[in-house]
CSV table of C-alpha atoms and ligand atoms in Angstrom, one decimal:
chain,number,residue,atom,x,y,z
N,1,MET,CA,0.0,0.0,0.0
N,2,LYS,CA,1.1,3.5,-0.8
N,3,THR,CA,-0.2,4.5,2.7
N,4,PHE,CA,2.5,2.3,4.3
N,5,PHE,CA,5.2,4.1,2.3
N,6,GLU,CA,3.8,7.5,3.4
N,7,ILE,CA,3.7,6.4,7.1
N,8,ASN,CA,7.4,5.4,6.7
N,9,ARG,CA,8.2,8.8,5.4
N,10,LEU,CA,6.4,10.5,8.3
N,11,LEU,CA,8.3,8.3,10.8
N,12,ALA,CA,11.6,9.2,9.1
N,13,PHE,CA,10.6,12.9,9.2
N,14,ALA,CA,9.7,12.6,12.9
N,15,LYS,CA,13.1,11.0,13.7
N,16,ALA,CA,15.0,13.7,11.9
N,17,ARG,CA,12.9,16.7,13.0
N,18,LEU,CA,10.6,16.0,15.9
N,19,GLY,CA,13.0,14.2,18.2
N,20,LEU,CA,11.3,10.8,17.8
N,21,ASN,CA,13.7,8.3,19.5
N,22,SER,CA,14.5,5.2,17.4
N,23,TYR,CA,13.6,3.1,20.5
N,24,ASP,CA,10.1,4.4,20.3
N,25,VAL,CA,9.6,4.0,16.6
N,26,PRO,CA,7.9,0.6,16.7
N,27,PHE,CA,5.6,1.7,19.5
N,28,VAL,CA,4.6,4.9,17.7
N,29,ARG,CA,4.2,3.1,14.4
N,30,ASN,CA,1.8,0.6,16.1
N,31,SER,CA,-0.2,3.5,17.5
N,32,ILE,CA,-0.6,4.9,14.0
N,33,ILE,CA,-1.5,1.5,12.6
N,34,ASP,CA,-4.2,1.2,15.2
N,35,ALA,CA,-5.5,4.8,14.8
N,36,LEU,CA,-6.0,4.1,11.1
N,37,GLY,CA,-7.8,0.8,11.7
N,38,LEU,CA,-5.0,-1.2,9.9
N,39,THR,CA,-4.0,-4.6,10.9
N,40,THR,CA,-0.7,-5.0,9.2
N,41,PHE,CA,2.2,-2.9,7.9
N,42,GLU,CA,5.2,-3.0,5.5
N,43,GLU,CA,8.4,-1.3,6.5
N,44,SER,CA,10.6,0.3,3.8
N,45,GLU,CA,13.9,2.2,4.0
N,46,VAL,CA,13.2,5.9,3.3
N,47,GLU,CA,15.5,8.9,3.6
N,48,ALA,CA,14.3,11.6,6.0
N,49,PRO,CA,12.3,14.0,3.7
N,50,GLU,CA,13.6,17.5,3.4
N,51,CYS,CA,10.3,19.0,2.5
N,52,ASP,CA,7.7,21.0,4.4
N,53,ILE,CA,5.4,18.9,6.6
N,54,SER,CA,2.4,20.2,4.8
N,55,VAL,CA,3.7,18.5,1.6
N,56,LEU,CA,4.2,15.2,3.4
N,57,LEU,CA,0.8,15.3,4.9
N,58,ALA,CA,-0.8,16.1,1.5
N,59,ASP,CA,0.9,13.0,0.0
N,60,PHE,CA,-0.1,10.9,3.0
N,61,SER,CA,-3.7,12.0,2.8
N,62,ALA,CA,-3.9,11.5,-0.9
N,63,ALA,CA,-2.6,7.9,-0.6
N,64,ALA,CA,-4.9,7.0,2.4
N,65,ILE,CA,-8.0,8.4,0.7
N,66,GLU,CA,-7.2,6.6,-2.5
N,67,GLU,CA,-6.7,3.3,-0.7
N,68,GLY,CA,-9.9,3.8,1.4
N,69,VAL,CA,-8.1,4.1,4.7
N,70,PHE,CA,-10.3,7.2,5.6
N,71,ALA,CA,-12.7,9.5,3.9
N,72,ALA,CA,-11.5,12.8,2.4
N,73,GLU,CA,-13.4,14.8,5.0
N,74,LEU,CA,-11.6,13.0,7.9
N,75,ALA,CA,-8.1,13.8,6.5
N,76,PRO,CA,-7.5,16.9,8.7
N,77,TYR,CA,-8.5,14.9,11.8
N,78,PHE,CA,-6.2,12.0,11.0
N,79,CYS,CA,-3.3,14.2,10.0
N,80,ASP,CA,-3.6,16.1,13.3
N,81,LYS,CA,-3.9,12.8,15.3
N,82,ILE,CA,-0.9,11.2,13.7
N,83,MET,CA,1.3,14.4,14.0
N,84,GLY,CA,0.3,14.4,17.7
N,85,MET,CA,1.6,10.8,18.0
N,86,LEU,CA,4.8,11.7,16.2
N,87,SER,CA,5.4,14.7,18.5
N,88,LEU,CA,7.1,14.6,21.9
N,89,ARG,CA,5.1,14.3,25.1
N,90,PRO,CA,4.5,17.7,26.6
N,91,SER,CA,6.7,17.2,29.6
N,92,TYR,CA,9.6,16.0,27.5
N,93,LEU,CA,9.3,18.9,25.1
N,94,ASP,CA,9.1,21.3,28.0
N,95,GLY,CA,12.3,19.8,29.4
N,96,LYS,CA,14.1,20.0,26.1
N,97,PHE,CA,13.0,23.7,25.7
N,98,HIS,CA,14.4,24.6,29.1
N,99,GLU,CA,17.6,22.7,28.3
N,100,VAL,CA,18.1,24.7,25.2
N,101,TYR,CA,17.3,27.9,27.2
N,102,ASP,CA,19.8,27.1,29.9
N,103,LYS,CA,22.6,26.1,27.5
N,104,GLU,CA,22.1,28.4,24.5
N,105,GLY,CA,19.9,31.2,25.6
N,106,ALA,CA,16.3,32.6,25.3
N,107,ALA,CA,16.4,33.4,21.6
N,108,GLN,CA,17.7,30.0,20.7
N,109,ALA,CA,15.1,28.3,22.8
N,110,THR,CA,12.2,30.1,21.3
N,111,GLU,CA,13.7,29.6,17.8
N,112,TRP,CA,13.9,25.8,18.6
N,113,LEU,CA,10.4,25.7,19.8
N,114,TYR,CA,9.0,27.7,16.9
N,115,ASN,CA,10.7,25.4,14.4
N,116,TYR,CA,9.3,22.4,16.3
N,117,CYS,CA,5.8,23.8,16.1
N,118,VAL,CA,6.1,24.4,12.4
N,119,ASP,CA,7.5,20.9,11.8
N,120,ASN,CA,4.8,19.2,13.8
N,121,ASN,CA,2.2,21.2,11.8
N,122,TYR,CA,0.7,23.1,14.7
N,123,VAL,CA,1.9,26.4,13.3
N,124,LYS,CA,0.5,26.5,9.8
N,125,LYS,CA,3.5,28.4,8.3
N,126,ALA,CA,2.7,27.4,4.7
N,127,VAL,CA,-0.8,29.0,5.1
N,128,LEU,CA,0.6,32.1,6.8
N,129,ASP,CA,3.2,32.7,4.1
N,130,LYS,CA,0.4,33.1,1.6
N,131,ASN,CA,-1.2,36.0,3.5
N,132,PRO,CA,-0.8,39.3,1.6
N,133,ARG,CA,1.2,41.7,3.7
N,134,PHE,CA,2.8,45.1,3.1
N,135,ASP,CA,4.3,48.1,4.9
N,136,GLY,CA,2.4,51.4,4.5
N,137,GLU,CA,4.4,54.6,4.0
N,138,ASN,CA,2.7,55.8,7.2
N,139,GLY,CA,4.6,53.2,9.3
N,140,LEU,CA,1.7,50.8,9.7
N,141,VAL,CA,1.8,47.2,8.6
N,142,VAL,CA,-1.2,45.7,6.8
N,143,THR,CA,-1.9,42.0,6.4
N,144,ILE,CA,-4.9,40.1,5.0
N,145,ASN,CA,-5.5,36.9,7.0
N,146,LEU,CA,-6.9,34.2,4.7
N,147,ALA,CA,-7.1,31.6,7.4
N,148,LYS,CA,-8.9,33.3,10.3
N,149,PRO,CA,-12.7,33.5,10.4
N,150,GLU,CA,-14.1,37.1,10.6
N,151,PHE,CA,-16.2,38.1,13.6
N,152,ARG,CA,-18.1,41.0,12.1
N,153,ASP,CA,-20.1,41.4,15.3
N,154,PRO,CA,-17.5,42.3,17.9
N,155,ASN,CA,-19.7,41.0,20.6
N,156,LYS,CA,-19.7,37.6,19.0
N,157,ALA,CA,-16.0,37.1,19.5
N,158,LYS,CA,-16.7,36.3,23.1
N,159,SER,CA,-19.6,34.0,22.6
N,160,GLY,CA,-17.6,32.3,19.8
N,161,ASN,CA,-15.3,31.0,22.4
N,162,ALA,CA,-17.9,29.8,24.9
N,163,VAL,CA,-17.5,26.1,25.5
N,164,ALA,CA,-20.7,24.1,25.7
N,165,GLY,CA,-19.5,21.0,27.6
N,166,GLY,CA,-17.4,22.8,30.2
N,167,TYR,CA,-14.2,20.9,29.3
N,168,PRO,CA,-11.8,22.4,28.7
N,169,LYS,CA,-13.1,25.5,30.4
N,170,CYS,CA,-12.1,27.7,27.5
N,171,VAL,CA,-10.1,27.6,24.2
N,172,ILE,CA,-6.7,28.5,25.8
N,173,CYS,CA,-6.8,26.4,29.0
N,174,LYS,CA,-3.8,24.1,29.4
N,175,ASP,CA,-6.3,21.2,29.2
N,176,ASN,CA,-6.5,21.8,25.4
N,177,GLU,CA,-3.0,20.2,24.9
N,178,GLY,CA,-3.9,17.0,22.9
N,179,PHE,CA,-7.7,17.6,23.0
N,180,ALA,CA,-9.1,16.0,19.8
N,181,PRO,CA,-12.5,17.8,19.4
N,182,ARG,CA,-10.7,21.1,19.0
N,183,GLY,CA,-7.9,19.7,16.7
N,184,LYS,CA,-5.3,20.2,19.4
N,185,PHE,CA,-3.4,16.9,19.1
N,186,THR,CA,-0.3,18.8,18.1
N,187,LEU,CA,-0.5,21.7,20.5
N,188,ARG,CA,2.5,21.9,22.8
N,189,THR,CA,3.2,24.4,25.5
N,190,VAL,CA,6.2,25.3,27.6
N,191,SER,CA,6.2,26.3,31.2
N,192,LEU,CA,7.4,29.6,32.7
N,193,ARG,CA,6.9,31.6,35.9
N,194,LEU,CA,5.6,35.2,36.0
N,195,GLY,CA,5.3,37.0,39.3
N,196,GLY,CA,6.2,33.8,41.0
N,197,LYS,CA,3.2,31.9,39.6
N,198,PRO,CA,3.0,29.2,36.9
N,199,TRP,CA,2.2,30.3,33.3
N,200,PHE,CA,2.8,28.8,29.9
N,201,TRP,CA,3.7,29.9,26.4
N,202,GLN,CA,2.3,28.6,23.1
N,203,PHE,CA,2.7,29.7,19.5
N,204,SER,CA,-0.4,30.8,17.7
N,205,PRO,CA,-1.4,28.4,14.9
N,206,TYR,CA,-2.3,31.2,12.5
N,207,GLY,CA,0.2,33.8,13.8
N,208,TYR,CA,-0.3,37.3,12.6
N,209,PHE,CA,3.4,38.2,12.8
N,210,TYR,CA,6.8,36.5,13.3
N,211,GLN,CA,6.7,34.0,16.2
N,212,HIS,CA,3.3,35.3,17.4
N,213,GLY,CA,2.3,33.5,20.6
N,214,ILE,CA,0.3,33.7,23.7
N,215,CYS,CA,1.4,33.6,27.3
N,216,VAL,CA,-1.3,32.0,29.4
N,217,ASN,CA,-2.0,31.8,33.2
N,218,THR,CA,-2.1,28.1,34.2
N,219,GLU,CA,-5.1,29.0,36.3
N,220,HIS,CA,-8.4,29.7,34.4
N,221,ILE,CA,-9.2,33.1,35.9
N,222,PRO,CA,-10.6,36.1,34.0
N,223,MET,CA,-8.4,38.6,32.2
N,224,HIS,CA,-7.5,41.6,34.4
N,225,ILE,CA,-5.1,44.4,34.5
N,226,ASP,CA,-3.6,45.6,37.7
N,227,ARG,CA,-0.2,46.0,39.5
N,228,GLU,CA,0.5,42.3,39.1
N,229,THR,CA,0.1,42.6,35.3
N,230,PHE,CA,3.1,45.1,35.0
N,231,VAL,CA,5.2,42.8,37.2
N,232,ASN,CA,4.3,39.8,35.0
N,233,LEU,CA,5.0,41.6,31.7
N,234,MET,CA,8.5,42.7,33.0
N,235,ASP,CA,9.2,39.2,34.2
N,236,PHE,CA,8.4,38.0,30.7
N,237,VAL,CA,10.7,40.3,28.9
N,238,ASP,CA,13.4,39.6,31.5
N,239,ALA,CA,13.2,36.0,30.5
N,240,PHE,CA,12.7,36.7,26.7
N,241,PRO,CA,14.4,40.0,26.0
N,242,HIS,CA,14.1,39.5,22.3
N,243,TYR,CA,10.2,39.4,22.5
N,244,PHE,CA,7.6,42.0,23.2
N,245,ILE,CA,4.6,41.2,25.4
N,246,GLY,CA,1.4,43.0,25.9
N,247,CYS,CA,-2.0,42.6,27.5
N,248,ASN,CA,-5.3,43.4,25.7
N,249,ALA,CA,-7.7,45.8,27.3
N,250,CYS,CA,-9.9,43.4,29.3
N,251,LEU,CA,-13.3,44.7,28.0
N,252,GLU,CA,-15.6,43.6,25.2
N,253,ARG,CA,-15.2,45.3,21.8
N,254,ILE,CA,-11.7,46.7,22.4
N,255,GLY,CA,-9.8,43.7,23.6
N,256,GLY,CA,-9.0,40.1,23.1
N,257,SER,CA,-11.5,37.5,22.0
N,258,VAL,CA,-10.9,35.4,25.2
N,259,LEU,CA,-11.8,37.5,28.2
N,260,ALA,CA,-12.5,34.5,30.4
N,261,HIS,CA,-8.9,33.5,30.8
N,262,ASP,CA,-5.9,35.6,31.8
N,263,HIS,CA,-3.4,35.8,29.0
N,264,TYR,CA,-1.0,38.1,27.1
N,265,GLN,CA,0.2,38.2,23.5
N,266,GLY,CA,3.7,38.6,22.3
N,267,GLY,CA,6.3,37.5,19.8
N,268,GLY,CA,9.5,38.2,17.9
N,269,GLU,CA,8.6,41.1,15.7
N,270,VAL,CA,9.1,44.8,16.4
N,271,LEU,CA,5.7,46.2,15.8
N,272,PRO,CA,5.1,49.7,14.4
N,273,LEU,CA,4.2,51.2,17.9
N,274,PHE,CA,7.7,50.4,19.2
N,275,LYS,CA,9.3,52.4,16.3
N,276,ALA,CA,7.3,55.5,17.2
N,277,LYS,CA,9.0,58.2,19.2
N,278,ILE,CA,7.9,60.3,22.2
N,279,LYS,CA,6.6,63.7,20.9
N,280,GLU,CA,6.2,65.4,24.2
N,281,GLU,CA,8.1,64.5,27.4
N,282,PHE,CA,6.9,65.1,30.9
N,283,THR,CA,8.3,64.2,34.3
N,284,LEU,CA,6.6,63.3,37.5
N,285,PRO,CA,8.1,64.4,40.8
N,286,GLY,CA,9.7,61.5,42.5
N,287,TYR,CA,10.1,59.6,39.2
N,288,GLU,CA,12.8,61.7,37.6
N,289,SER,CA,14.8,58.5,36.8
N,290,LEU,CA,12.2,57.5,34.2
N,291,GLN,CA,11.7,59.0,30.8
N,292,MET,CA,8.0,59.6,30.1
N,293,GLY,CA,6.0,61.2,27.4
N,294,ILE,CA,3.1,61.3,24.9
N,295,LEU,CA,3.8,59.0,22.0
N,296,ASP,CA,3.8,60.3,18.4
N,297,TRP,CA,1.0,57.9,17.4
N,298,PRO,CA,-2.6,58.1,16.1
N,299,GLY,CA,-4.0,56.4,19.2
N,300,THR,CA,-3.6,57.7,22.7
N,301,VAL,CA,-0.4,56.3,24.2
N,302,PHE,CA,2.0,57.1,27.0
N,303,ARG,CA,5.5,55.7,27.0
N,304,ILE,CA,7.6,55.1,30.1
N,305,VAL,CA,11.3,54.1,29.8
N,306,GLY,CA,13.7,53.1,32.5
N,307,THR,CA,15.4,50.4,34.5
N,308,ASP,CA,13.8,50.8,38.0
N,309,ARG,CA,11.2,48.2,38.2
N,310,GLU,CA,9.5,49.5,41.3
N,311,LYS,CA,9.2,53.0,39.9
N,312,ILE,CA,7.9,51.8,36.6
N,313,ILE,CA,5.2,49.6,38.3
N,314,GLU,CA,4.1,52.6,40.4
N,315,VAL,CA,3.8,55.0,37.4
N,316,CYS,CA,2.0,52.4,35.2
N,317,GLU,CA,-0.4,51.7,38.1
N,318,LYS,CA,-1.0,55.4,38.6
N,319,MET,CA,-1.7,55.8,34.9
N,320,ARG,CA,-4.1,52.8,34.9
N,321,VAL,CA,-6.0,54.0,38.0
N,322,CYS,CA,-6.3,57.6,36.7
N,323,TRP,CA,-7.7,56.4,33.4
N,324,VAL,CA,-10.1,53.6,34.6
N,325,ASP,CA,-11.9,56.1,36.8
N,326,TYR,CA,-11.8,59.1,34.4
N,327,THR,CA,-15.0,60.7,33.1
N,328,ASP,CA,-15.4,63.7,30.9
N,329,GLU,CA,-18.8,63.8,29.4
N,330,ASN,CA,-17.9,66.6,27.0
N,331,LEU,CA,-15.6,64.2,25.3
N,332,GLN,CA,-18.0,61.3,25.7
N,333,ILE,CA,-15.7,59.6,28.0
N,334,VAL,CA,-17.6,57.7,30.7
N,335,CYS,CA,-15.6,55.4,32.9
N,336,ARG,CA,-18.5,53.2,33.9
N,337,ASP,CA,-22.3,53.2,33.8
N,338,ALA,CA,-25.2,50.8,34.1
N,339,SER,CA,-23.8,48.7,31.3
N,340,GLY,CA,-20.5,48.3,33.1
N,341,GLN,CA,-16.9,49.5,33.0
N,342,HIS,CA,-15.8,51.3,29.8
N,343,ASN,CA,-12.3,52.6,30.4
N,344,SER,CA,-9.3,50.2,30.3
N,345,ILE,CA,-5.7,50.2,29.2
N,346,SER,CA,-3.5,48.0,27.0
N,347,PRO,CA,0.0,47.9,28.4
N,348,THR,CA,2.8,46.5,26.1
N,349,VAL,CA,6.5,46.3,26.8
N,350,VAL,CA,9.9,45.6,25.2
N,351,LYS,CA,13.4,45.6,26.6
N,352,ARG,CA,16.0,47.6,24.7
N,353,ASN,CA,19.6,48.2,25.9
N,354,GLY,CA,18.6,46.9,29.3
N,355,LYS,CA,15.7,49.3,29.7
N,356,TYR,CA,12.0,48.5,29.9
N,357,GLU,CA,10.0,50.5,27.4
N,358,PHE,CA,6.3,50.4,28.4
N,359,ASN,CA,3.5,51.7,26.2
N,360,ILE,CA,0.2,52.4,28.0
N,361,ILE,CA,-2.6,52.6,25.4
N,362,LEU,CA,-5.7,54.2,26.7
N,363,ARG,CA,-8.9,52.5,25.5
N,364,SER,CA,-12.7,53.1,25.8
N,365,ASN,CA,-15.5,50.8,24.6
N,366,VAL,CA,-18.3,53.3,25.3
N,367,VAL,CA,-21.1,53.4,22.7
N,368,SER,CA,-23.6,55.9,21.5
N,369,GLU,CA,-26.6,56.0,19.2
N,370,GLU,CA,-24.4,57.4,16.5
N,371,PHE,CA,-21.7,54.8,17.1
N,372,PRO,CA,-23.4,51.6,18.3
N,373,ASP,CA,-20.1,49.6,17.9
N,374,GLY,CA,-18.1,52.1,19.9
N,375,ILE,CA,-17.4,55.8,19.8
N,376,PHE,CA,-13.6,55.0,20.0
N,377,HIS,CA,-13.9,52.2,17.5
N,378,ALA,CA,-13.5,52.1,13.7
N,379,HIS,CA,-16.2,54.4,12.4
N,380,PRO,CA,-19.0,53.0,10.2
N,381,GLU,CA,-17.5,54.3,6.9
N,382,PHE,CA,-14.5,52.0,7.5
N,383,HIS,CA,-16.5,48.8,8.5
N,384,VAL,CA,-16.3,47.5,5.0
N,385,ILE,CA,-12.6,47.2,5.7
N,386,LYS,CA,-12.6,46.4,9.4
N,387,LYS,CA,-15.5,46.0,11.7
N,388,GLU,CA,-13.9,43.6,14.2
N,389,SER,CA,-12.5,44.8,17.5
N,390,ILE,CA,-9.3,46.9,17.3
N,391,GLY,CA,-7.3,44.8,19.8
N,392,LEU,CA,-3.8,44.9,21.1
N,393,ILE,CA,-2.1,44.0,17.8
N,394,GLU,CA,-3.9,46.6,15.7
N,395,ALA,CA,-3.5,49.2,18.4
N,396,GLN,CA,0.3,48.6,17.9
N,397,GLY,CA,0.0,49.3,14.2
N,398,LEU,CA,-0.3,45.8,12.7
N,399,PHE,CA,-3.6,45.5,11.0
N,400,ILE,CA,-5.2,42.1,10.3
N,401,LEU,CA,-7.8,42.5,7.7
N,402,PRO,CA,-10.4,39.8,6.7
N,403,GLY,CA,-9.7,37.4,3.9
N,404,ARG,CA,-12.8,38.4,1.9
N,405,LEU,CA,-11.0,41.6,1.0
N,406,VAL,CA,-8.7,39.9,-1.4
N,407,GLY,CA,-11.5,39.1,-3.8
N,408,GLN,CA,-13.5,42.2,-3.1
N,409,LEU,CA,-10.6,44.7,-3.6
N,410,ALA,CA,-9.6,43.0,-6.8
N,411,GLU,CA,-13.1,43.7,-8.1
N,412,VAL,CA,-13.1,47.3,-6.8
N,413,GLU,CA,-9.7,47.8,-8.5
N,414,LYS,CA,-11.3,46.7,-11.8
N,415,CYS,CA,-14.2,49.2,-11.2
N,416,ILE,CA,-11.6,52.0,-10.7
N,417,ALA,CA,-9.8,51.1,-13.9
N,418,ASN,CA,-13.2,51.1,-15.7
N,419,LYS,CA,-14.2,54.4,-13.9
N,420,ASN,CA,-17.5,52.8,-12.9
N,421,LEU,CA,-18.4,51.4,-9.5
N,422,THR,CA,-20.8,48.6,-10.0
N,423,GLU,CA,-23.9,48.2,-7.8
N,424,GLU,CA,-22.5,45.0,-6.1
N,425,TYR,CA,-19.5,47.0,-4.7
N,426,ALA,CA,-21.5,50.1,-3.7
N,427,ASP,CA,-20.3,49.7,-0.1
N,428,PHE,CA,-16.8,50.5,-1.3
N,429,ARG,CA,-17.7,54.0,-2.5
N,430,LEU,CA,-15.1,55.7,-0.2
N,431,LEU,CA,-12.3,53.6,-1.5
N,432,PHE,CA,-13.4,53.9,-5.1
N,433,ASP,CA,-13.4,57.7,-4.8
N,434,GLU,CA,-10.2,58.1,-2.9
N,435,VAL,CA,-8.2,55.7,-4.9
N,436,THR,CA,-9.4,57.3,-8.1
N,437,VAL,CA,-8.0,60.6,-6.9
N,438,LEU,CA,-4.7,58.9,-5.8
N,439,CYS,CA,-4.2,57.4,-9.3
N,440,LYS,CA,-3.8,60.9,-10.9
N,441,GLY,CA,-5.2,59.7,-14.2
N,442,ASP,CA,-3.0,56.6,-14.5
N,443,PHE,CA,-5.5,53.7,-14.4
N,444,SER,CA,-3.1,50.9,-15.3
N,445,SER,CA,-3.7,47.9,-13.1
N,446,GLU,CA,-0.3,48.2,-11.4
N,447,ASN,CA,-0.9,51.9,-10.5
N,448,VAL,CA,-4.5,51.1,-9.3
N,449,HIS,CA,-3.2,48.2,-7.1
N,450,GLU,CA,-0.3,50.3,-5.7
N,451,ASN,CA,-2.7,53.1,-4.8
N,452,MET,CA,-5.2,50.7,-3.3
N,453,ARG,CA,-2.5,49.6,-0.9
N,454,LYS,CA,-1.8,53.2,0.0
N,455,GLU,CA,-5.4,53.7,0.6
N,456,LEU,CA,-5.7,50.6,2.9
N,457,ALA,CA,-2.7,51.8,5.0
N,458,ASP,CA,-4.3,55.2,5.2
N,459,ILE,CA,-7.7,53.9,6.3
N,460,CYS,CA,-6.0,51.8,9.0
N,461,TYR,CA,-4.3,55.0,10.2
N,462,ARG,CA,-7.7,56.8,10.3
N,463,ILE,CA,-9.1,53.8,12.3
N,464,LEU,CA,-6.4,54.2,14.9
N,465,GLN,CA,-7.3,57.9,15.1
N,466,ASN,CA,-10.9,56.8,15.7
N,467,THR,CA,-9.6,54.8,18.7
N,468,ALA,CA,-7.8,57.8,20.2
N,469,VAL,CA,-9.6,59.0,23.3
N,470,PHE,CA,-8.0,62.5,23.3
N,471,THR,CA,-6.6,65.0,20.8
N,472,ASP,CA,-3.2,66.5,21.7
N,473,GLU,CA,-4.8,69.4,23.5
N,474,GLN,CA,-7.2,67.3,25.4
N,475,MET,CA,-4.3,65.0,26.4
N,476,LYS,CA,-2.4,67.8,28.0
N,477,ASP,CA,-5.5,68.9,29.8
N,478,TYR,CA,-6.0,65.3,31.1
N,479,LEU,CA,-2.3,65.1,32.3
N,480,GLU,CA,-2.7,68.4,34.2
N,481,LYS,CA,-5.9,67.3,35.9
N,482,MET,CA,-4.3,64.0,36.9
N,483,GLY,CA,-1.2,65.8,38.2
N,484,PHE,CA,1.2,64.4,35.7
N,485,ILE,CA,2.2,67.8,34.4
N,486,SER,CA,1.8,71.3,36.0
N,487,LYS,CA,0.6,74.4,34.2
M,1,ZN,ZN1,-9.3,28.7,30.3
């Protein structure tokens, strides 16, 4: 059977790339034979394949379907199951990760783990590499995610993660490691300690940027931001100084999709926010050792830079407390009302030259009749591009746009070239008009496409401006009222 040959190739791959011990090969092979409902096998000598795991799995699936081992619709399930069998046990993998960390350093350890998760097919790198992505001239990065479902109703993101059976308690609980109904046979996590408590790290299967992962509290408790959060974030970048880490605002419509479980997001890419500079510095009496200021950024962001952990924690906590209790009805800022809390922050940190660089992003999820999805959310004219929550990653300048746009924008580009917006794409009037102007009379497909990208980056910038809770003037007023600067 060709299926046998493909299983031999997968075993050879696992020996070469997934740390499968030769002594375990017959045992793992027998587990695979049983999982596939086979009763015999033929061994053959094969070289360890050099190709991407996705190619091997496609070959394996094709052979197994052709030979009636499983039906085509079950191929993803069996691929996931077999890759789980070929991967190391979680405790062994965790031990190996910490061994690399101790011997070679943090960057080597995360690199090793990332490659492992690509090779065992948990991180779908081949899919990710197909996502369109470009840098805007305004400093923002735009990607179109072809793999992720779009939650057009921002309130649905939360219910989408509700778990009917109660086990695991949510989609990011440690109990998901190896859980078949959610396709988590291949999920592997590594342990770490933040603030003296057990946490774990895992890469995101459909990462939005280089080595995108989440850091999860081992205990299933709701997301929250307080003094402890700042301690944890600094502990993380102490352990992984080549990564950034941040915490989503823990409220609906402006934060993460899993509010029920305490977690952070981070990874190995310098996001646009970290490239922005302070545009106006201020100092706080007693905290002169820290550099502080308003960030030159379309959203409302403070930056705090320094080495003194205690002082940084105190300032971040002051900024958090001031904002979560702040109300200015003239500006439509209402910290809380009958529908709950509305003000929150997203803190995010990197370590550069031994200094912590904190960014505190002020967020509000307050709604009005005019803006039922949020006053400080993407305004309705931009919903055709982005209606989902503007979470931590977008607030830092990396926009993840829905996959449907690839087809839609290609059609709108044709309309622009033809100087006629068809009825079907009437929702794209704003883009049609603005790109037409940007083209300056040159409607070649290259020029239209180029200007469409400019337009997308520009709309993303305007969306970030929508999320800003203050203008520059209002920001100074706020800082004065809060005692951060004096008149
Ligand atoms: Zn959970």
